Coordinates of C-alpha atoms in Angstrom, one line a residue:
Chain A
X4 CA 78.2 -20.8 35.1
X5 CA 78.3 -19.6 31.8
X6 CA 75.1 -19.7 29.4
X7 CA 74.3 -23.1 28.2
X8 CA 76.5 -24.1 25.2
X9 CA 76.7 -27.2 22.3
X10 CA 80.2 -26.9 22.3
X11 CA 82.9 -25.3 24.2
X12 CA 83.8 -23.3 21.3
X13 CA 82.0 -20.2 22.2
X14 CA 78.6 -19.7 20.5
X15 CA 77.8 -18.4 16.9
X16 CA 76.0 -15.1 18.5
X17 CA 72.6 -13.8 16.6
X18 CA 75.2 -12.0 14.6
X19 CA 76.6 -15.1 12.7
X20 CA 74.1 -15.0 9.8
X21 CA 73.0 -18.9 10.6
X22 CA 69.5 -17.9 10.3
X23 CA 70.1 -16.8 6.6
X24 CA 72.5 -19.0 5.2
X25 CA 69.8 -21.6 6.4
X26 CA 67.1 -20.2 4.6
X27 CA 69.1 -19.4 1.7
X28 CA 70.6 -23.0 1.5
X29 CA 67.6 -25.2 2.1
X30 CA 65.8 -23.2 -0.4
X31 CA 68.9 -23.8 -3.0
X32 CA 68.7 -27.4 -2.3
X33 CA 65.3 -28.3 -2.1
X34 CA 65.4 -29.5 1.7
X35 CA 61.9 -29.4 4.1
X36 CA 62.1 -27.8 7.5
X37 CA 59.1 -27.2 10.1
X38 CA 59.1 -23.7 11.4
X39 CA 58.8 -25.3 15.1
X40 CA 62.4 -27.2 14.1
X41 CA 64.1 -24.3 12.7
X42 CA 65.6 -23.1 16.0
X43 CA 67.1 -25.9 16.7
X44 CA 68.7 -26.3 13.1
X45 CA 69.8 -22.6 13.5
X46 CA 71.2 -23.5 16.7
X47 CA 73.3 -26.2 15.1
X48 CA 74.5 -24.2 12.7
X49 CA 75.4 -21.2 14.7
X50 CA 77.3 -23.5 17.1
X51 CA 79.1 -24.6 13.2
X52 CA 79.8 -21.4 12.4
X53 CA 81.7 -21.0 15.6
X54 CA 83.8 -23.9 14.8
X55 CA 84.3 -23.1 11.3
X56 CA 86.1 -20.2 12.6
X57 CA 88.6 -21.4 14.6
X58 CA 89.2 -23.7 12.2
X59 CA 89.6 -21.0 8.8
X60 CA 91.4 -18.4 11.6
X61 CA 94.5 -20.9 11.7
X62 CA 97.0 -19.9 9.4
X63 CA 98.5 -22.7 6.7
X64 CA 100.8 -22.2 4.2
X65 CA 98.9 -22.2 0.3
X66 CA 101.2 -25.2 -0.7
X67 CA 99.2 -27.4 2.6
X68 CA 98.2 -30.7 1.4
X69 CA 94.4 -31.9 2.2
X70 CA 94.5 -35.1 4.3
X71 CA 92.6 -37.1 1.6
X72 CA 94.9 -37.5 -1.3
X73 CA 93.5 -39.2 -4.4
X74 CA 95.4 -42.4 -5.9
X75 CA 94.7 -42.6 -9.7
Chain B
X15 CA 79.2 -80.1 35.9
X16 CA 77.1 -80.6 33.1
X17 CA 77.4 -79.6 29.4
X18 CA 74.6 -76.7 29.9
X19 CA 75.9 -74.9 33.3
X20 CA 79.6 -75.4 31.5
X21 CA 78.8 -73.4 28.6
X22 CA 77.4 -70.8 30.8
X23 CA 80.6 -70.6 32.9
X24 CA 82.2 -70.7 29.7
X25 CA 80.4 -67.6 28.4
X26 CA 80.8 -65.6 30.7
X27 CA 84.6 -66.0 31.1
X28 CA 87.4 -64.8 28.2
X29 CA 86.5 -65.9 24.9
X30 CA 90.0 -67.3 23.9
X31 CA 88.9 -69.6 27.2
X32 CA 85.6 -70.3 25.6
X33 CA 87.3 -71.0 21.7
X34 CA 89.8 -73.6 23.4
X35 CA 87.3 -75.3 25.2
X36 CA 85.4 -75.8 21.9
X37 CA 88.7 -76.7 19.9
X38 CA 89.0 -79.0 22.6
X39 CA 85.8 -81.4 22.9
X40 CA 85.0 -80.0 26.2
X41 CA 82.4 -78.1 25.1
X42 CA 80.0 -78.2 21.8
X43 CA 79.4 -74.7 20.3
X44 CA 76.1 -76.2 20.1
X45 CA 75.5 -75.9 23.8
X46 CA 77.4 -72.5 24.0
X47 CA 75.5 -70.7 21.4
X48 CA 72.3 -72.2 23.2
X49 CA 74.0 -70.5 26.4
X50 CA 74.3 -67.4 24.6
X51 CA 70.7 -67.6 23.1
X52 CA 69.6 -68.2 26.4
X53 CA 71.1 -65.4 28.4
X54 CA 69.9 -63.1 25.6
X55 CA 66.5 -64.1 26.4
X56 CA 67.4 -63.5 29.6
X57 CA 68.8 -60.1 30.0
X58 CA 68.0 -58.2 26.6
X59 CA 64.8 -57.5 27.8
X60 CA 66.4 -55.1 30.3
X61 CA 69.0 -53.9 28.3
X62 CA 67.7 -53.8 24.5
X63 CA 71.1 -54.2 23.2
X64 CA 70.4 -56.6 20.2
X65 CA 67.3 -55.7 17.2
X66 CA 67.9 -59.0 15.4
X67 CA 68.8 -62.0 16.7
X68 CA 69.9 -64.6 15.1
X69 CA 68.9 -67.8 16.4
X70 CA 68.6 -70.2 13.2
X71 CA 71.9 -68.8 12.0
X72 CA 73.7 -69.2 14.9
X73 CA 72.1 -72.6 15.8
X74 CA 73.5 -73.7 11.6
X75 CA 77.1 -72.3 12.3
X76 CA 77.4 -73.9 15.7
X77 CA 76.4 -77.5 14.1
X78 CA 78.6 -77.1 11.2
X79 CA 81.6 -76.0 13.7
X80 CA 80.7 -79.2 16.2
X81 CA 80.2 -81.4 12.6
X82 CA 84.5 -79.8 11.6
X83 CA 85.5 -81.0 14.8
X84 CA 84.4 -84.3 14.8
X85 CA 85.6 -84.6 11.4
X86 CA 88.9 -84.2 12.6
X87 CA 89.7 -80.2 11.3
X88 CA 91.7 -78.1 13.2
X89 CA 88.9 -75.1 14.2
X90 CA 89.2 -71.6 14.2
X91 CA 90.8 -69.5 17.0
X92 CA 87.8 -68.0 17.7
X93 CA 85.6 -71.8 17.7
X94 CA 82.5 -71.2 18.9
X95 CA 82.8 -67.8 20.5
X96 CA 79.0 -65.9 20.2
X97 CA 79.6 -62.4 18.8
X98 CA 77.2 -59.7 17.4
X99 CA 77.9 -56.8 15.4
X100 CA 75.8 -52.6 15.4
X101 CA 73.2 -53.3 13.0
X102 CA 75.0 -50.8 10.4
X103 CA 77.0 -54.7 9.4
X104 CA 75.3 -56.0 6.4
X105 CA 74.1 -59.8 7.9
X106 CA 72.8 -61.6 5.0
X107 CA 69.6 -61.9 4.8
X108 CA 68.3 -58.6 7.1
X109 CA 67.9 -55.1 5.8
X110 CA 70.9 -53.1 7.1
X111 CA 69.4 -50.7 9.3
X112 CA 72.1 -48.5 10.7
X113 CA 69.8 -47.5 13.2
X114 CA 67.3 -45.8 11.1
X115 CA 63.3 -46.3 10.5
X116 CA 64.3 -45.5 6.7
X117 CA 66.5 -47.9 6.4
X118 CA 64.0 -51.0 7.2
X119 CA 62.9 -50.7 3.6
X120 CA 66.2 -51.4 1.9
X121 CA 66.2 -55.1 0.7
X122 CA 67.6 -58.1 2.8
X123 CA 71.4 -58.1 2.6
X124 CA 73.1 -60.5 0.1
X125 CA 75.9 -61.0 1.7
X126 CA 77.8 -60.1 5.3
X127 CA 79.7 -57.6 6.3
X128 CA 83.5 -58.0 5.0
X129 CA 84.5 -58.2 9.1
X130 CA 81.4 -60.4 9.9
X131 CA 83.0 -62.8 7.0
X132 CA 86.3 -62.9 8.7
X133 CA 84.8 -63.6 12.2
X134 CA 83.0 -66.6 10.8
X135 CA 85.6 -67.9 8.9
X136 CA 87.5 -67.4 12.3
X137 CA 85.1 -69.7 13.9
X138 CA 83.1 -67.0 15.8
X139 CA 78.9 -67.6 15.8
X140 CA 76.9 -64.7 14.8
X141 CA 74.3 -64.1 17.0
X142 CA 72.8 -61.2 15.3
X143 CA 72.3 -57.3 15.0
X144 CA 72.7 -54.6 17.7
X145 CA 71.0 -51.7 18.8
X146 CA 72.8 -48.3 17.9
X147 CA 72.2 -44.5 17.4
X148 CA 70.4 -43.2 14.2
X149 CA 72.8 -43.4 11.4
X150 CA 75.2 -43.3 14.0
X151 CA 75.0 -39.6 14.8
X152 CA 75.1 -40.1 18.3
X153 CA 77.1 -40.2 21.4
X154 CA 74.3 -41.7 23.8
X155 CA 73.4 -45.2 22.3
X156 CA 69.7 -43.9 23.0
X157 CA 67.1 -44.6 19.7
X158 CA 63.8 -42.8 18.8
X159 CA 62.7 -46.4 17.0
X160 CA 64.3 -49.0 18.4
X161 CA 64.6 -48.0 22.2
X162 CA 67.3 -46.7 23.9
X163 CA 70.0 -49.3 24.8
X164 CA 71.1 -49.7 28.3
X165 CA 73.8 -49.8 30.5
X166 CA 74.8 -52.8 32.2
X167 CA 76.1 -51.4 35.7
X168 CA 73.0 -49.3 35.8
X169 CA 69.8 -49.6 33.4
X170 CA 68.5 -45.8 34.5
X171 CA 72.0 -44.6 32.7
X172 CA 73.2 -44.6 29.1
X173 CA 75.3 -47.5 27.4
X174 CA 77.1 -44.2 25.3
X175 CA 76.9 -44.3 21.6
X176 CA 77.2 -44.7 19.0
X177 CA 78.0 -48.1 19.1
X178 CA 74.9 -49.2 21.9
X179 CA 73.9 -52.4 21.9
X180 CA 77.9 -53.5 21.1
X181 CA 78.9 -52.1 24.3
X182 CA 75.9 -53.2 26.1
X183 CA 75.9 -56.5 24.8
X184 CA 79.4 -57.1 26.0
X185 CA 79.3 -55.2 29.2
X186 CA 75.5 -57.3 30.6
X187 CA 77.8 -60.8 29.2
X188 CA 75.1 -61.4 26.6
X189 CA 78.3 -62.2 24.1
X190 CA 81.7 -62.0 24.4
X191 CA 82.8 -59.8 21.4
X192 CA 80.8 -57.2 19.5
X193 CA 81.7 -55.5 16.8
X194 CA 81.1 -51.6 16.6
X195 CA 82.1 -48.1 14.3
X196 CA 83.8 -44.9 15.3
X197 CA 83.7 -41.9 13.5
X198 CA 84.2 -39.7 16.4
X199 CA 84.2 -41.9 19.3
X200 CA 81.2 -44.5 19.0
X201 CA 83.2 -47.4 20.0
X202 CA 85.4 -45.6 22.9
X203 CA 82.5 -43.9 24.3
X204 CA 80.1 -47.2 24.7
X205 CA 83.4 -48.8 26.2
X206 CA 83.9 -46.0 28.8
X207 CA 80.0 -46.0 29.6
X208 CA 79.5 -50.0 29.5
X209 CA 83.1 -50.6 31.5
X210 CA 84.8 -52.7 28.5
X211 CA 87.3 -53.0 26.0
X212 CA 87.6 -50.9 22.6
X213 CA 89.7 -51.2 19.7
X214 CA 89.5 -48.1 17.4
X215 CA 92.4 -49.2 14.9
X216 CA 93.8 -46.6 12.4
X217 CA 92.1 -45.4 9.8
X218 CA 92.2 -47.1 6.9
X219 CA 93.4 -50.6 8.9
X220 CA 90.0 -52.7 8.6
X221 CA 87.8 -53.3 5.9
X222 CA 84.3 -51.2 6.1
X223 CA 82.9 -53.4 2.8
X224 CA 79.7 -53.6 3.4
X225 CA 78.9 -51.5 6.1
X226 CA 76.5 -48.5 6.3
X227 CA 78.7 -45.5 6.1
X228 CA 78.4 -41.7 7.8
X229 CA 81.1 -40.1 7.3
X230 CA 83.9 -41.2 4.6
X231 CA 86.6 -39.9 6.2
X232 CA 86.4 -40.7 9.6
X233 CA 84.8 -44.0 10.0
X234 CA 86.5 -47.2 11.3
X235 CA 85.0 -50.0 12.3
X236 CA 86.5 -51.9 15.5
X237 CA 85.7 -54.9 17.9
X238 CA 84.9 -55.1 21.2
X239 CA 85.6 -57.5 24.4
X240 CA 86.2 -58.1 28.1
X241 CA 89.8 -58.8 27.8
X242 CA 92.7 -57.5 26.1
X243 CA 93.8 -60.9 24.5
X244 CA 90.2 -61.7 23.3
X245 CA 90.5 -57.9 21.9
X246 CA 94.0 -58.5 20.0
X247 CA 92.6 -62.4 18.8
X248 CA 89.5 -60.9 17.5
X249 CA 91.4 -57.8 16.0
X250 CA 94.3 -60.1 14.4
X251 CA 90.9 -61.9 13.2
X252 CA 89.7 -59.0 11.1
X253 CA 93.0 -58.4 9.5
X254 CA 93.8 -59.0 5.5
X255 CA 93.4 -56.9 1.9
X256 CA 90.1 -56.2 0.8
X257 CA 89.2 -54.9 -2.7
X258 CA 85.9 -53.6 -2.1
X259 CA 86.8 -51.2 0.4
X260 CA 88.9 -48.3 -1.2
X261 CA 89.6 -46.6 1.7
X262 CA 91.8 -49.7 3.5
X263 CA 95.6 -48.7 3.2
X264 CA 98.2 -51.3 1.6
X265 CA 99.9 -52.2 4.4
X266 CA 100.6 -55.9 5.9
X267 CA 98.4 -57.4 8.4
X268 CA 100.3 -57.3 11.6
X269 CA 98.9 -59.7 14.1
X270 CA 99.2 -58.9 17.7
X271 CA 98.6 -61.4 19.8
X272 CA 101.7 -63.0 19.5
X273 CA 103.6 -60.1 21.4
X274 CA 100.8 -59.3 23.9
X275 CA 102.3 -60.4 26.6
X276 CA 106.1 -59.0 25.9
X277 CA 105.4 -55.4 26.3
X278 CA 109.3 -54.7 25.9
X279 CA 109.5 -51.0 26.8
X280 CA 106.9 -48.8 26.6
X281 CA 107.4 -45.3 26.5
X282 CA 104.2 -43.7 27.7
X283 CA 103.2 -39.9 28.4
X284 CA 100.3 -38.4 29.4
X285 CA 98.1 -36.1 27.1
X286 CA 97.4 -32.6 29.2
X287 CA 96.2 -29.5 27.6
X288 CA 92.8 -29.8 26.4
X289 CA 93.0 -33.5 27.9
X290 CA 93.3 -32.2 31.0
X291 CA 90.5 -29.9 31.1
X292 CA 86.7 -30.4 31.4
X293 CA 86.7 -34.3 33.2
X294 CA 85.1 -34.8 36.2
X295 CA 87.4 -36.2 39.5
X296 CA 87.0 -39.8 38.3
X297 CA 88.1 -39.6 34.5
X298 CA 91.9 -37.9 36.2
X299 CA 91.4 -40.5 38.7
X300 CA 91.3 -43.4 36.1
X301 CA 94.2 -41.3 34.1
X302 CA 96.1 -41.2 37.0
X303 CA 95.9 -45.0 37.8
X304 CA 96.5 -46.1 34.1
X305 CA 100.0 -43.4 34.1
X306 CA 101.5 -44.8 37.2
X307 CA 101.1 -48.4 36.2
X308 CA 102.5 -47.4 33.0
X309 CA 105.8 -45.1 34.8
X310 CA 103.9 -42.1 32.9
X311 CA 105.4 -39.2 34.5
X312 CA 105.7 -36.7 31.3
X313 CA 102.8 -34.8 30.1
X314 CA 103.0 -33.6 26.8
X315 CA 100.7 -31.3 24.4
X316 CA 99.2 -31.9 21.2
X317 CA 98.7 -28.5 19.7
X318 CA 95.5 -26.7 18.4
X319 CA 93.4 -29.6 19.9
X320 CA 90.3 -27.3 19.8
X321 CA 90.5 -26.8 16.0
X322 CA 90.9 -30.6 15.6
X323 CA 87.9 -30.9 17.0
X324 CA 86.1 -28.4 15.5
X325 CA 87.8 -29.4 12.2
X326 CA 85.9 -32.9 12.7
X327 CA 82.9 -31.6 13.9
X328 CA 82.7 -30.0 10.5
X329 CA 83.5 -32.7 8.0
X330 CA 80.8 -35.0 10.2
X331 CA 78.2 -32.7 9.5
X332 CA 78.7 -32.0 5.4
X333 CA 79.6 -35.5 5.2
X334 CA 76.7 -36.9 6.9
X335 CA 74.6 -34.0 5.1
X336 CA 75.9 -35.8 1.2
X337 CA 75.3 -38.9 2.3
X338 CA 71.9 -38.2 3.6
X339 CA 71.0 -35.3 1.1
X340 CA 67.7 -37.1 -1.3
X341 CA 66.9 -39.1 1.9
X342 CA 66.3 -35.7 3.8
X343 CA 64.6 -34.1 0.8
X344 CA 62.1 -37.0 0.5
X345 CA 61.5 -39.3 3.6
X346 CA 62.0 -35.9 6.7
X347 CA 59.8 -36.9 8.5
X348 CA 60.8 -40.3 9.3
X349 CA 64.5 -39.2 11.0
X350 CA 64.9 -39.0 14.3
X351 CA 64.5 -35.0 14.7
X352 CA 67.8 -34.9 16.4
X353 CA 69.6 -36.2 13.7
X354 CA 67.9 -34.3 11.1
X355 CA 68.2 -31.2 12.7
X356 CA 71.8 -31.8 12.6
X357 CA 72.2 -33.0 9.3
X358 CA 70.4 -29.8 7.9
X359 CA 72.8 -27.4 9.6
X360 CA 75.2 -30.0 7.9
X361 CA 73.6 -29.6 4.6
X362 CA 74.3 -26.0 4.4
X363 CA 78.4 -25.3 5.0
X364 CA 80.7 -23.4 2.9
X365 CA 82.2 -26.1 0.8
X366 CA 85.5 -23.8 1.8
X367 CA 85.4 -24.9 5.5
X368 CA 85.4 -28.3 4.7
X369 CA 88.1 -28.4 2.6
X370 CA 90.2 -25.9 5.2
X371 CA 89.5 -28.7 7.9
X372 CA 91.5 -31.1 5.2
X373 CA 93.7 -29.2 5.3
X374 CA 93.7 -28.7 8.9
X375 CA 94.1 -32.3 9.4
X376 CA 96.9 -33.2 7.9
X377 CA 98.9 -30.6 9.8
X378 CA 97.5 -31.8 13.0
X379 CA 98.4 -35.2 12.0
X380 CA 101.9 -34.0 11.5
X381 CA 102.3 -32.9 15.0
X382 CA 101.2 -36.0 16.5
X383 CA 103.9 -38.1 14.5
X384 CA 106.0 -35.4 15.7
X385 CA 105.0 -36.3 19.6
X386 CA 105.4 -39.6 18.5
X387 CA 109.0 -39.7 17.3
X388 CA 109.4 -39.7 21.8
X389 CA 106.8 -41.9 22.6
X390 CA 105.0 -45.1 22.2
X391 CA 102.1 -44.6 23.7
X392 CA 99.8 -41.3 25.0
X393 CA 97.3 -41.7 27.5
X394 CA 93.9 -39.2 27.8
X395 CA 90.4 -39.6 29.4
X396 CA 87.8 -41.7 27.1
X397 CA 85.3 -39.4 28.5
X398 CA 85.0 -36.6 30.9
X399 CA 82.3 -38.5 32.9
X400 CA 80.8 -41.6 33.6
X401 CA 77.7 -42.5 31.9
X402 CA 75.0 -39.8 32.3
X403 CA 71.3 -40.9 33.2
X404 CA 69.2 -41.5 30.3
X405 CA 67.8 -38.9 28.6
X406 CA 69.9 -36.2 30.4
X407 CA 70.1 -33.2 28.3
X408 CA 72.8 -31.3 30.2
X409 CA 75.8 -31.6 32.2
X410 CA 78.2 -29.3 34.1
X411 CA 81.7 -29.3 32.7
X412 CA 84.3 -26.9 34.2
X413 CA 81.7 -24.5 35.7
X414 CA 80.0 -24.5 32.6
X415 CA 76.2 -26.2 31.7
X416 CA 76.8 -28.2 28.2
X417 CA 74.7 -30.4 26.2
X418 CA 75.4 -33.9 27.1
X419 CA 74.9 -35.1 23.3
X420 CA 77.9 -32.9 21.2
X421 CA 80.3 -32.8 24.7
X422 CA 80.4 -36.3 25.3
X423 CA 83.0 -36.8 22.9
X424 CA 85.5 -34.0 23.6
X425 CA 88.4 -36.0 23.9
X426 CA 87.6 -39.0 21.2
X427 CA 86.6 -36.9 18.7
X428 CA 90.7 -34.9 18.3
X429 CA 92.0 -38.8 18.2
X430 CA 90.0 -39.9 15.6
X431 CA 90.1 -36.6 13.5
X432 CA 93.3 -38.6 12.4
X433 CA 93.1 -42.1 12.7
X434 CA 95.1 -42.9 15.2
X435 CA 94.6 -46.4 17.0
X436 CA 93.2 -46.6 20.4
X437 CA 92.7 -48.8 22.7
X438 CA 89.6 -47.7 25.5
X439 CA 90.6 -49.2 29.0
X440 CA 88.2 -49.4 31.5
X441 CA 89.9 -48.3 34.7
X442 CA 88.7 -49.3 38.4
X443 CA 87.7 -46.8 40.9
X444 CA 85.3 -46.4 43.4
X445 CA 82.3 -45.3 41.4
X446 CA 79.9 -48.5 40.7
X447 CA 79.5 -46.9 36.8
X448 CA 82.5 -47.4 35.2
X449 CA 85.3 -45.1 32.7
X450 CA 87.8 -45.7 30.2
X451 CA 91.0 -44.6 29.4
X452 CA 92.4 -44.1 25.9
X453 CA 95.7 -45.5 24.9
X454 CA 96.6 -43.9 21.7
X455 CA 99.3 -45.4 20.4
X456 CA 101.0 -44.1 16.5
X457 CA 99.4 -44.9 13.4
X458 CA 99.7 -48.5 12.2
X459 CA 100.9 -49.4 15.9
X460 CA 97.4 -50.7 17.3
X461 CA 99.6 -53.6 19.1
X462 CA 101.8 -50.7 21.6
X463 CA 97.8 -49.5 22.6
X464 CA 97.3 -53.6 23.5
X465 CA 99.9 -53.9 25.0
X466 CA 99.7 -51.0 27.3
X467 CA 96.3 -52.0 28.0
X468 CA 97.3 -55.8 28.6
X469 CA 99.8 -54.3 31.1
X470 CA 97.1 -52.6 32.9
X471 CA 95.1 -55.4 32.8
X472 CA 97.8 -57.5 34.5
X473 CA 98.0 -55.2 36.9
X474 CA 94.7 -55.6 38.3
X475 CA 94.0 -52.2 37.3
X476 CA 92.1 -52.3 33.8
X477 CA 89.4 -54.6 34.4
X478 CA 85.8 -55.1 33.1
X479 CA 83.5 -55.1 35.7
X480 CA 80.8 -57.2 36.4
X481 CA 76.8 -56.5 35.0
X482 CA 74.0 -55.9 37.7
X483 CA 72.2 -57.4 35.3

């Protein structure tokens, strides 16, 4: 059994920078966190990081449309 | 038989059963709603599934229904039927919770719910407001304020979330259709857990005016019930243009029930890949079942499933994170810590990713119109497990110990990514708590899903089962 994970998609590792890009964003926006929280925020953003990677390794052509399209 | 134990047989039966009776004479929704009303005082004390109910509303629509139908009008096709909706419908007159503490201070409601409004003017009685996950972040149907609503084939498990109380309600027989939202599974996973009948339609299909949003572009909203036809009826119900929702797509309403019972030729396949990984014995079992009544004998892929469901995974978070961002900065401390902690990962993303996953989706959404150019119908687990005990943290998944809250929805969470409709079967087997099926049918095609699940239902093999409660 592998080490407990939120996802499936592999875990962020204490490599992936959640930690600072936490800091450094709640800080920009003016958001409150406990210390005894963080963790668990950092965890949650570690396991986003990991997805955010699979989903920015997948190649698409520049001219790929986002689902939402605007009607003026 | 008496008028009283009538409507209770009544009630508990299909509701199309229930509205004829009423269109009839046999029965007054008078006396039903009191049926309802009193099995809710009944039973909700075990199972929690309602927060509001409302008795002097119901009580007012059931008169003025009884007063149309001995004035002669031709009723409703839903006359009389008790229904309740997640507590994230605005009801007029209550503060729209959507699960929250914050939310309790928001003023009463001047109006319903666009789809409560159809409902009623369908005939249906509202009997009030339904217990649900925190701003419906949440896969469990468990609540930090409200209590954790249970599941009717076992109280000690969950009723599955996000949609709660909607799938409880149903499942214990407290009303006969609910009304739920999915934004990554909330109304599939309560129907897998609860043993009922979901209708996620496509995106874009029903009108979300005036409901509590979490994430733009994945919410629907979608009914629930205990048999197929009650399903399409209620769904065929909710149907029509809406101005005040500027999501809803411009496409004619295209009732169902009418064809329910001609299935015609179904071309069905099964969904393997990532849809045939992770479920435990009895979600394959129920797959199995729902294939071989359906002459499913292909499986076919859907490609890059993983990054579909990462890609939605992402947008729920910065989504939920906007929509929450002052209410985080101000009122912290009155979240659920679950949900916040989520929300402030959220909060955080490279605006980049988010618009990659966009991006993302509209290919993946092109290879599923591909897959459906060849078939009609693609059939997957609802859930890789029955409903876990309450307040289980972990479960084993393919060797591998998982949180029980983010894995619950593996296999919802790809379908909705892209709005496809679905219909959540529950499927018979030997284990006492129940599981669903999906039946994922092509966008704008929610009647091939009903009908699918109608011929399972015939077949003795899709079938709600009965509360313990």
């Amino acid at each position: 059994m592998s080490r407990q994970d939120d996802t499936g998609a592999g875990g962020g590792g204490a490599d992936s920078g959640a930690g600072a890009l936490l800091d450094a964003g709640l800080a920009i926006e003016g958001l409150p966190l406990e210390p005894e929280l963080r963790p668990r925020v950092v965890m949650h953003l570690a396991t986003a990081i990991a997805m955010a990677r699979l989903v920015t390794s997948f190649a698409l052509p520049d001219d790929a449309e986002p689902a939402p399209v605007y009607v003026p | 038989m008496n008028e009283t134990t009538e409507a209770a047989r009544l009630l508990a039966g299909p509701a199309l059963a229930l509205a004829n009776a009423v269109s009839a004479g046999k029965v007054s929704a008078r006396s039903v709603t009191e049926a309802a009303l009193a099995r809710i005082a009944q039973v909700d004390p075990v199972l929690n599934a309602f927060t509001d109910v409302t008795s002097a509303r119901a009580r007012a629509e059931a008169a003025a229904i009884d007063a149309r139908r001995a004035a002669g009008a031709v009723l409703g096709p839903l006359a009389g039927v008790p229904f309740a909706v997640k507590n994230l419908f605005d009801l007029e007159g209550l503060s729209t919770r959507a699960g929250s503490r914050i939310n309790r201070d928001r003023p009463p409601a001047p109006r319903d719910a666009t789809l409560v409004e159809r409902l009623t003017a369908a005939g249906a009685v509202c009997l009030g407001g339904l217990n649900m996950g925190e701003y419906a972040y949440d896969f469990t149907g468990e609540n930090l304020h409200d209590g954790n609503s249970r599941n009717p084939h076992d109280t000690g498990h969950m009723s599955g979330g996000s949609s709660g109380g909607s799938g409880s309600a149903v499942g214990g027989k407290l009303v006969p259709l609910s009304l739920g939202s999915d934004t990554n599974g909330s109304i599939r996973v309560p129907s897998s857990f609860c043993g009922i009948f979901g209708l996620k339609p496509t995106y874009g299909r029903l009108s979300r005016a005036r409901s509590f949003p979490f994430v733009a572009s994945l919410d629907h909203l979608g009914p629930f019930a205990r048999h197929v036809a009650d399903l399409a009826a209620t769904y065929d119900a909710l149907l029509g243009p809406d101005p005040d929702d500027a999501a809803l797509a411009d496409k004619p309403a295209a009732p169902t029930l009418p064809g329910l019972e001609e299935p015609g030729h179904l071309r069905v396949a099964v969904l393997g890949g990532w849809f045939a990984r992770s479920g435990t014995p009895q979600a394959y079992e129920a797959v199995a079942r729902a294939a071989r009544a359906l002459d499913a004998t292909t499986v076919v892929e859907l490609p890059e499933v993983e990054r579909a469901r990462a890609s939605a995974y992402l947008i729920t978070m910065a989504e939920g994170a906007a929509l929450h961002r002052d209410r985080l900065r101000e009122r912290p401390g009155e979240f659920d810590p679950a949900v916040r902690e989520r929300l402030l990962a959220g909060a955080v993303l490279p605006a980049a990713w988010i618009a990659r996953a966009q991006n993302f989706r509209r290919w993946f959404r092109d290879r599923a119109v591909e897959l459906f150019a060849e078939w009609d119908v693609l059939i997957a687990p609802a859930t890789p497990v029955p409903a876990p005990r309450s307040g289980q943290a972990t479960f084993v998944l393919d060797g591998r110990e998982m949180l029980v809250r983010p894995n619950i929805g593996i296999y919802t969470q790809p379908i909705s990514f892209i709005g496809l409709p679905v219909v959540a079967a529950p499927i018979a087997t030997d284990n006492p708590l129940p599981i669903a099926v999906q039946l994922i049918a092509a966008p704008w095609q929610e009647a091939a899903a009903l009908r699918a699940a109608r011929v399972l239902e015939r077949a003795g093999i899709a079938v709600a089962p009965e509360p313990v409660v």
